[in-house]
Coordinates of C-alpha atoms and ligand atoms in Angstrom, one line a residue:
Chain A
M1 CA -5.0 2.3 -11.6
C2 CA -3.3 0.5 -8.9
L3 CA -3.6 3.2 -6.2
G4 CA -6.1 2.3 -3.5
I5 CA -7.8 5.2 -1.7
P6 CA -9.2 5.4 1.8
G7 CA -13.0 5.9 2.2
L8 CA -15.5 5.8 5.0
V9 CA -18.1 3.0 5.2
E10 CA -21.5 4.7 5.5
E11 CA -23.9 1.9 5.0
I12 CA -23.9 -1.9 4.4
L13 CA -26.1 -2.4 1.3
N14 CA -26.0 -6.2 0.7
S15 CA -24.9 -8.9 3.1
E16 CA -24.9 -11.9 0.7
P17 CA -21.5 -13.5 1.4
L18 CA -19.9 -13.0 -2.1
E19 CA -21.8 -9.9 -3.0
R20 CA -21.4 -8.0 0.2
S21 CA -21.4 -4.3 -0.7
A22 CA -21.4 -1.0 1.1
R23 CA -21.8 2.6 0.4
V24 CA -18.4 4.2 0.9
R25 CA -17.7 7.9 1.0
F26 CA -14.5 9.4 -0.6
G27 CA -14.4 13.1 0.2
G28 CA -17.4 14.6 -1.7
I29 CA -18.6 11.5 -3.5
S30 CA -19.9 8.1 -2.4
K31 CA -19.9 4.8 -4.3
E32 CA -21.2 1.3 -4.0
I33 CA -18.1 -0.9 -3.2
N34 CA -17.8 -4.7 -3.0
I35 CA -16.8 -5.6 0.6
A36 CA -16.6 -9.4 0.2
F37 CA -12.9 -9.4 1.0
V38 CA -13.3 -7.5 4.3
P39 CA -16.0 -9.6 6.0
T40 CA -15.7 -7.9 9.4
V41 CA -16.1 -4.3 8.2
A42 CA -18.6 -2.1 9.9
V43 CA -20.2 1.3 9.4
G44 CA -17.8 3.9 10.5
D45 CA -14.7 2.0 9.5
Y46 CA -12.2 3.4 6.9
V47 CA -11.3 1.0 4.1
I48 CA -8.8 1.1 1.3
V49 CA -10.6 0.7 -2.0
H50 CA -9.1 -0.6 -5.3
V51 CA -11.0 -1.2 -8.5
G52 CA -14.4 -1.3 -6.7
F53 CA -13.3 -3.6 -3.9
A54 CA -12.4 -2.8 -0.3
I55 CA -9.0 -4.6 0.2
S56 CA -8.1 -3.6 3.7
V57 CA -9.7 -2.0 6.8
I58 CA -7.6 0.8 8.2
N59 CA -6.3 0.1 11.7
E60 CA -6.8 3.3 13.7
S61 CA -4.2 2.9 16.3
E62 CA -1.6 2.0 13.6
A63 CA -2.8 5.0 11.6
K64 CA -1.7 7.2 14.5
R65 CA 1.6 5.5 15.0
V66 CA 3.6 7.8 12.7
F67 CA 2.4 10.8 14.5
R68 CA 3.4 9.4 17.9
Y69 CA 6.8 8.6 16.5
L70 CA 7.1 12.2 15.1
E71 CA 6.4 13.5 18.6
E72 CA 9.1 11.3 20.0
I73 CA 11.8 12.5 17.6
G74 CA 11.5 16.0 18.9
D75 CA 10.6 19.6 18.3
L76 CA 10.9 21.4 15.0
E77 CA 12.9 24.1 16.7
D78 CA 15.8 21.7 17.3
L79 CA 16.2 20.9 13.7
G80 CA 17.2 24.1 12.2
Chain F
M1 CA -10.2 13.4 4.7
K2 CA -9.2 11.3 7.7
Y3 CA -6.1 9.2 7.2
L4 CA -5.1 11.2 4.1
N5 CA -4.5 14.8 4.9
E6 CA -2.6 14.0 8.0
Y7 CA -0.1 12.1 6.0
R8 CA 0.5 15.1 3.7
G9 CA 1.1 17.6 6.6
R10 CA 4.1 19.9 6.2
E11 CA 5.2 19.7 9.8
G12 CA 5.4 15.9 9.9
I13 CA 7.2 15.9 6.6
R14 CA 9.8 18.3 7.9
K15 CA 10.5 16.2 11.0
I16 CA 11.0 13.0 9.1
V17 CA 13.2 14.8 6.6
A18 CA 15.3 16.2 9.4
E19 CA 15.6 12.7 10.9
L20 CA 16.6 11.3 7.6
H21 CA 19.4 14.0 7.2
R22 CA 20.6 13.1 10.7
T23 CA 20.6 9.3 9.9
T24 CA 22.3 9.3 6.5
T25 CA 26.1 9.1 6.5
R26 CA 26.8 7.8 3.0
A27 CA 25.3 7.3 -0.4
W28 CA 22.4 4.8 -0.8
T29 CA 20.3 3.9 -3.8
L30 CA 16.7 2.7 -3.1
M31 CA 14.0 1.5 -5.4
E32 CA 10.3 2.2 -4.8
V33 CA 8.5 -0.7 -6.4
C34 CA 5.1 0.7 -7.0
G35 CA 4.1 3.1 -9.8
G36 CA 1.7 4.9 -7.4
Q37 CA 4.7 5.7 -5.2
T38 CA 6.7 6.9 -8.2
H39 CA 3.8 9.2 -9.0
A40 CA 3.6 10.5 -5.4
I41 CA 7.4 11.1 -5.3
A42 CA 7.3 13.2 -8.5
K43 CA 4.1 15.0 -7.5
Y44 CA 5.2 16.1 -4.0
G45 CA 8.9 16.6 -5.0
L46 CA 10.0 14.1 -2.4
Q47 CA 13.4 13.2 -4.1
Q48 CA 14.3 16.9 -3.7
L49 CA 13.7 16.7 0.1
L50 CA 16.0 13.8 0.6
P51 CA 19.6 14.1 1.7
P52 CA 21.7 14.4 -1.5
E53 CA 23.3 11.0 -0.8
I54 CA 20.0 9.2 -1.3
E55 CA 18.8 8.3 -4.8
L56 CA 15.4 6.8 -5.6
L57 CA 15.1 4.5 -8.6
H58 CA 11.7 3.6 -10.0
G59 CA 10.6 0.1 -10.0
P60 CA 8.5 -2.3 -12.1
G61 CA 5.2 -1.6 -10.4
C62 CA 3.1 0.1 -13.1
P63 CA 0.8 -2.5 -14.5
V64 CA 0.1 -0.6 -17.7
C65 CA 3.9 -0.2 -18.3
V66 CA 4.8 -3.9 -17.9
T67 CA 2.0 -5.4 -20.0
S68 CA 3.8 -6.8 -23.1
L69 CA 3.4 -5.6 -26.6
D70 CA 1.9 -8.9 -27.9
I71 CA -0.9 -8.7 -25.3
I72 CA -1.7 -5.2 -26.4
D73 CA -1.8 -6.3 -30.0
Q74 CA -4.0 -9.2 -29.0
A75 CA -6.3 -6.8 -27.1
I76 CA -6.5 -4.6 -30.2
A77 CA -7.4 -7.6 -32.4
I78 CA -10.1 -8.8 -30.0
A79 CA -11.5 -5.3 -29.5
S80 CA -11.8 -4.9 -33.3
R81 CA -14.3 -7.7 -33.6
P82 CA -17.8 -6.6 -34.3
D83 CA -19.3 -9.1 -31.8
V84 CA -17.2 -7.9 -28.9
I85 CA -17.6 -5.2 -26.2
F86 CA -14.0 -4.7 -25.0
C87 CA -13.7 -3.3 -21.4
S88 CA -10.6 -1.9 -19.9
F89 CA -9.2 0.6 -17.4
G90 CA -8.8 3.9 -19.1
D91 CA -5.0 4.1 -19.1
M92 CA -4.7 1.0 -21.3
L93 CA -6.6 2.7 -24.2
R94 CA -3.6 4.9 -25.1
V95 CA -0.8 2.3 -24.8
P96 CA 0.7 1.9 -28.3
G97 CA 0.4 -1.5 -29.9
T98 CA 2.5 -2.3 -32.9
D99 CA 0.3 -0.4 -35.3
R100 CA -2.2 1.5 -33.2
D101 CA -3.8 1.7 -29.8
L102 CA -7.2 0.8 -28.4
L103 CA -8.4 4.4 -28.7
A104 CA -7.9 4.1 -32.4
V105 CA -10.0 0.9 -32.5
K106 CA -12.7 2.9 -30.7
A107 CA -12.5 5.8 -33.1
A108 CA -12.9 3.4 -35.9
G109 CA -16.2 2.2 -34.5
G110 CA -15.0 -0.6 -32.1
D111 CA -17.1 -1.0 -29.0
V112 CA -14.3 -0.2 -26.5
R113 CA -15.4 0.9 -23.0
T114 CA -13.7 2.2 -20.0
V115 CA -14.7 0.6 -16.7
Y116 CA -13.8 1.3 -13.1
S117 CA -14.0 -2.3 -11.9
P118 CA -14.1 -5.8 -13.4
M119 CA -17.5 -6.1 -11.9
N120 CA -18.7 -3.4 -14.2
A121 CA -17.6 -5.5 -17.2
L122 CA -19.5 -8.5 -15.7
E123 CA -22.6 -6.4 -15.4
L124 CA -22.3 -5.4 -19.1
A125 CA -22.1 -9.1 -20.0
R126 CA -25.3 -9.7 -18.0
T127 CA -27.1 -6.9 -19.7
H128 CA -25.8 -7.7 -23.2
P129 CA -26.3 -11.5 -23.5
D130 CA -26.1 -11.2 -27.3
R131 CA -22.6 -9.8 -27.2
Q132 CA -19.2 -11.1 -26.1
V133 CA -17.8 -9.0 -23.2
V134 CA -14.1 -9.1 -22.8
F135 CA -12.3 -7.5 -19.8
F136 CA -8.6 -6.6 -20.1
A137 CA -7.5 -8.1 -16.7
I138 CA -4.2 -6.3 -16.0
G139 CA -2.6 -5.7 -12.7
F140 CA -0.6 -7.0 -9.8
E141 CA -1.6 -8.9 -6.6
T142 CA -3.7 -5.9 -5.6
T143 CA -6.1 -6.2 -8.6
A144 CA -6.0 -9.9 -9.3
P145 CA -8.5 -10.8 -6.5
A146 CA -11.1 -8.5 -8.1
N147 CA -10.5 -10.1 -11.5
A148 CA -10.8 -13.5 -9.8
M149 CA -14.1 -12.5 -8.2
A150 CA -15.6 -11.4 -11.5
V151 CA -14.7 -14.8 -13.1
Y152 CA -16.0 -16.7 -10.0
Q153 CA -19.3 -14.9 -10.1
A154 CA -19.6 -15.3 -13.9
H155 CA -19.0 -19.0 -13.3
R156 CA -21.6 -19.3 -10.5
Q157 CA -24.2 -17.3 -12.4
D158 CA -23.6 -19.0 -15.7
V159 CA -22.7 -15.9 -17.6
T160 CA -21.1 -17.5 -20.6
N161 CA -20.5 -14.4 -22.8
F162 CA -17.9 -13.0 -20.4
S163 CA -14.1 -13.5 -20.6
L164 CA -10.8 -12.1 -19.4
L165 CA -7.7 -11.2 -21.5
V166 CA -5.3 -11.9 -18.7
S167 CA -2.0 -10.0 -18.1
Q168 CA -1.3 -10.3 -14.4
F169 CA 2.0 -9.9 -12.5
L170 CA 3.5 -10.9 -9.2
V171 CA 6.0 -8.5 -7.5
P172 CA 8.4 -10.7 -5.5
P173 CA 9.9 -12.6 -8.5
A174 CA 10.5 -9.2 -10.2
I175 CA 12.4 -7.9 -7.2
D176 CA 14.4 -11.1 -7.3
T177 CA 15.2 -10.7 -11.0
I178 CA 16.2 -7.1 -10.5
C179 CA 18.7 -8.1 -7.9
A180 CA 20.1 -10.9 -10.0
D181 CA 21.3 -8.4 -12.6
A182 CA 25.0 -7.7 -12.1
D183 CA 24.4 -4.0 -13.1
S184 CA 21.7 -3.4 -10.5
R185 CA 22.4 -0.5 -8.2
V186 CA 19.5 -1.1 -5.9
Q187 CA 20.5 -1.5 -2.3
G188 CA 17.1 -1.5 -0.6
F189 CA 13.4 -1.7 -1.6
L190 CA 10.3 0.2 -0.6
A191 CA 7.7 -2.6 -1.3
A192 CA 4.3 -1.7 -2.6
G193 CA 1.8 -1.3 0.3
H194 CA -1.4 -2.2 -1.5
V195 CA 0.2 -5.3 -3.0
C196 CA 1.1 -6.4 0.5
A197 CA -2.4 -5.5 1.8
I198 CA -3.4 -8.6 -0.2
T199 CA -0.4 -10.8 0.0
G200 CA 0.9 -9.8 3.5
F201 CA 4.7 -9.7 3.8
E202 CA 5.5 -13.3 4.9
E203 CA 6.9 -14.2 1.5
Y204 CA 9.2 -11.2 1.7
L205 CA 11.0 -12.6 4.7
P206 CA 12.9 -15.3 2.7
L207 CA 13.3 -12.9 -0.2
A208 CA 15.1 -10.3 1.9
N209 CA 17.4 -13.0 3.1
K210 CA 18.1 -14.2 -0.4
I211 CA 18.8 -10.8 -1.9
R212 CA 20.5 -9.5 1.2
R213 CA 18.7 -6.1 0.9
P214 CA 16.2 -4.5 3.3
I215 CA 12.6 -4.5 2.2
V216 CA 10.3 -1.9 3.8
V217 CA 6.5 -2.3 3.1
T218 CA 5.6 1.3 2.4
G219 CA 2.4 3.4 1.9
F220 CA 1.7 6.0 -0.7
E221 CA 1.4 9.4 1.1
P222 CA 4.4 11.7 1.4
L223 CA 4.9 10.9 5.0
D224 CA 4.6 7.2 4.3
I225 CA 7.3 7.3 1.6
L226 CA 9.7 9.4 3.6
E227 CA 9.3 7.2 6.6
G228 CA 9.8 4.1 4.4
V229 CA 13.0 5.7 3.1
L230 CA 14.1 6.4 6.7
M231 CA 13.5 2.8 7.8
C232 CA 15.4 1.5 4.8
V233 CA 18.3 3.8 5.3
R234 CA 18.5 3.0 9.1
Q235 CA 18.9 -0.7 8.1
L236 CA 21.5 0.0 5.5
E237 CA 23.5 2.2 7.8
Q238 CA 23.5 -0.7 10.3
G239 CA 24.2 -3.4 7.7
K240 CA 20.8 -5.0 8.2
Y241 CA 18.5 -6.5 5.6
E242 CA 15.2 -7.2 7.3
V243 CA 11.6 -6.8 6.3
Q244 CA 9.8 -3.9 8.0
N245 CA 6.3 -2.7 7.7
Q246 CA 5.9 1.0 7.5
Y247 CA 2.3 0.7 6.3
A248 CA 0.9 -1.3 9.3
R249 CA -2.4 0.6 9.2
A250 CA -3.3 -1.3 6.1
V251 CA -1.0 -4.3 5.9
S252 CA -0.7 -7.4 8.2
S253 CA 1.9 -10.2 7.9
E254 CA -0.7 -12.6 6.5
G255 CA -2.5 -10.1 4.3
N256 CA -6.1 -10.4 3.2
I257 CA -7.0 -14.0 3.5
P258 CA -10.4 -14.0 1.8
A259 CA -8.8 -12.2 -1.2
R260 CA -5.9 -14.6 -1.3
E261 CA -8.3 -17.6 -1.2
M262 CA -10.3 -16.2 -4.1
L263 CA -7.1 -15.5 -6.1
Q264 CA -5.9 -19.0 -5.6
R265 CA -9.2 -20.6 -6.4
V266 CA -9.3 -18.9 -9.8
F267 CA -5.7 -18.4 -10.9
E268 CA -2.5 -20.3 -10.9
I269 CA 1.1 -19.1 -11.0
S270 CA 2.8 -19.1 -14.3
T271 CA 5.8 -17.7 -16.2
Q272 CA 5.0 -14.1 -17.3
S273 CA 6.4 -11.9 -20.0
W274 CA 7.2 -8.4 -18.8
R275 CA 7.5 -5.6 -21.4
G276 CA 11.1 -4.8 -22.2
V277 CA 12.3 -7.3 -19.6
G278 CA 11.2 -10.7 -20.9
N279 CA 10.0 -13.8 -19.2
I280 CA 10.3 -14.2 -15.5
R281 CA 9.5 -17.5 -13.9
S282 CA 6.5 -17.8 -11.5
S283 CA 5.8 -14.1 -11.9
G284 CA 2.3 -14.2 -13.5
L285 CA -1.2 -15.5 -12.8
L286 CA -3.3 -17.4 -15.4
L287 CA -6.8 -18.9 -15.2
R288 CA -6.9 -22.4 -13.8
Q289 CA -8.1 -25.1 -16.1
E290 CA -11.4 -25.2 -14.3
F291 CA -12.0 -21.6 -15.4
A292 CA -10.4 -21.9 -18.9
A293 CA -13.8 -21.1 -20.5
F294 CA -13.4 -17.6 -19.3
D295 CA -10.0 -17.1 -21.0
A296 CA -10.4 -14.6 -23.9
G297 CA -7.1 -15.9 -25.4
Q298 CA -8.7 -19.3 -25.9
R299 CA -12.1 -18.0 -26.8
F300 CA -10.7 -15.9 -29.6
P301 CA -7.7 -17.9 -30.9
M302 CA -5.7 -16.1 -33.4
D303 CA -2.7 -16.9 -35.5
F304 CA -0.5 -14.6 -33.7
Q305 CA 2.8 -13.2 -34.7
V306 CA 4.8 -11.8 -31.8
R307 CA 6.4 -8.7 -33.1
E308 CA 9.4 -6.9 -31.8
D309 CA 9.1 -3.5 -30.2
T310 CA 10.9 -1.2 -32.7
S311 CA 9.8 2.0 -31.1
G312 CA 13.2 2.6 -29.3
C313 CA 11.4 2.8 -26.0
I314 CA 13.7 1.8 -23.1
S315 CA 10.9 1.0 -20.7
G316 CA 12.5 -2.4 -19.8
R317 CA 15.6 -0.6 -18.5
I318 CA 13.5 1.9 -16.6
M319 CA 11.3 -0.7 -15.0
Q320 CA 14.5 -2.5 -13.7
G321 CA 16.0 0.7 -12.3
L322 CA 18.9 0.6 -14.8
S323 CA 17.9 3.9 -16.5
K324 CA 15.7 6.9 -15.6
P325 CA 13.1 8.4 -17.9
D326 CA 15.3 11.4 -18.8
D327 CA 18.0 9.0 -19.9
C328 CA 15.8 8.1 -22.8
P329 CA 16.6 9.9 -26.0
H330 CA 12.9 10.2 -26.9
F331 CA 11.9 11.7 -23.5
G332 CA 10.1 15.0 -24.1
N333 CA 11.0 14.9 -27.8
K334 CA 9.4 12.2 -29.8
C335 CA 7.7 10.9 -26.7
R336 CA 5.2 13.0 -24.7
P337 CA 1.9 12.2 -22.9
Q338 CA -0.1 13.5 -25.9
S339 CA 1.8 11.2 -28.3
P340 CA 3.5 8.4 -26.2
L341 CA 6.0 6.1 -27.8
G342 CA 5.8 3.7 -24.9
A343 CA 3.6 2.7 -22.0
P344 CA 5.5 4.5 -19.2
M345 CA 4.5 7.8 -20.8
V346 CA 0.8 6.9 -20.8
S347 CA -0.2 5.8 -17.3
T348 CA -0.4 8.3 -14.4
E349 CA 1.7 5.6 -12.6
G350 CA 4.3 5.5 -15.4
P351 CA 7.7 7.0 -14.4
C352 CA 8.0 8.8 -17.8
A353 CA 4.6 10.5 -17.4
A354 CA 5.4 11.4 -13.8
Y355 CA 8.8 13.0 -14.8
Y356 CA 7.2 14.8 -17.7
R357 CA 4.3 16.2 -15.7
Y358 CA 6.1 17.2 -12.6
G359 CA 9.6 18.0 -13.8
T360 CA 12.6 15.9 -13.0
R361 CA 16.0 17.1 -11.9
P362 CA 16.5 17.1 -8.1
H363 CA 17.0 20.5 -6.5
H364 CA 17.8 20.3 -2.8
N365 CA 16.4 22.2 0.1
Q366 CA 13.0 22.8 -1.5
E367 CA 9.8 23.1 0.3
P368 CA 7.5 20.1 -0.3
R369 CA 5.0 20.8 -3.0
H370 CA 1.4 20.9 -1.7
E371 CA -1.2 20.5 -4.4
H372 CA -4.1 19.5 -2.3
Ligands
SF4_1 S1 10.3 8.5 -22.7 FE1 8.8 7.4 -24.0 S2 10.1 6.1 -25.3 FE2 11.4 6.8 -23.6 S3 11.3 5.1 -22.1 FE3 9.7 6.6 -21.6 S4 7.8 5.9 -22.6 FE4 9.6 4.8 -23.6

């Protein structure tokens, strides 16, 4: 139950401060998710969702960091 | 799905694994704290990809597993009341209490419901004003802000037939306790990414210094976990014990401030009892006095006998990294997912369930398993 999953914010549904909610898409399904804890979230952002709440907005440049690092550590051919 | 499939890609995994083999010169034992990470490690066969010198131990981060027997018994007693709708995450229904589980209460006619979010339980309370709705509020720092929000809203909207049976846990004191055990073999930690998405990792800085072991905040995808291991091993090889953040795409040093504020508004830090481990100071979260009216333990007081766990389950040793699931004499014999003796065989995040489902013994030089 503790695993948060990333989803795409498709639409802000309610902007009351404590009841802010959004429609968030996870692969094939979308769900209404409470976004009170991520007040700056916008349509098009990816969020991590846990028990009906978005707990974090994914930082895109950081999301790409691992792949930049992998490019740096070299080609597969070198590795045997 | 963006930010998901990329982190499961075979090529990236091979590169990190190769780097890990280049980096490792001697034996190291690491602990992944979160049950979600344990599940991913078993599912993708990650232990088998590591250099043979590196061993992963499984930590205390499965909320279903650490909830103590007396709270389960209390949940069963409350759920058996005819005036109560008892709401819980699905996994908790099959955790054995002393005599039976919540599923048995449901089969006997109790109104036990599975919910996805504490807000679903609050909604049930609104739509059933004639019933008492009790939510089984388990979890770590990741879940506690959601539980706090449900109470806060109930308070604001004057929903008086709603309460929480609280069993919430904090991770850093558990790490501290594990390291204080003279038998502990843990040399470095992969901290739970989603816990740190809420808390940030500031409080891990003094902790790493105290325990003199590296702590790497780590995500949940195969690439995340392997990179977390690599960062941890690099530190160990260099004799360092710092806090590093592998999961920077979701975790900042200060964490989620609105969530932390909500958590602090509703809950206060308390001593907590961990199943099979016992009491750990400052490792739990209870409702503040101001919100005591929402405490199911106070609303349904009972003359409660704390009973000893006589099942023979060694969950406490497993949660502290002192044993592995297949060290348990009951593993796969008397204890299976269909008929669990202990909580770690129930939850998908439980190490015993993960070992049972995906097989256990490390075989080296395997391809990563791809199930998606
Ligand atoms: S195998 Fe079953 S009895 Fe043994 S530790 Fe795991 S859950 Fe407990």
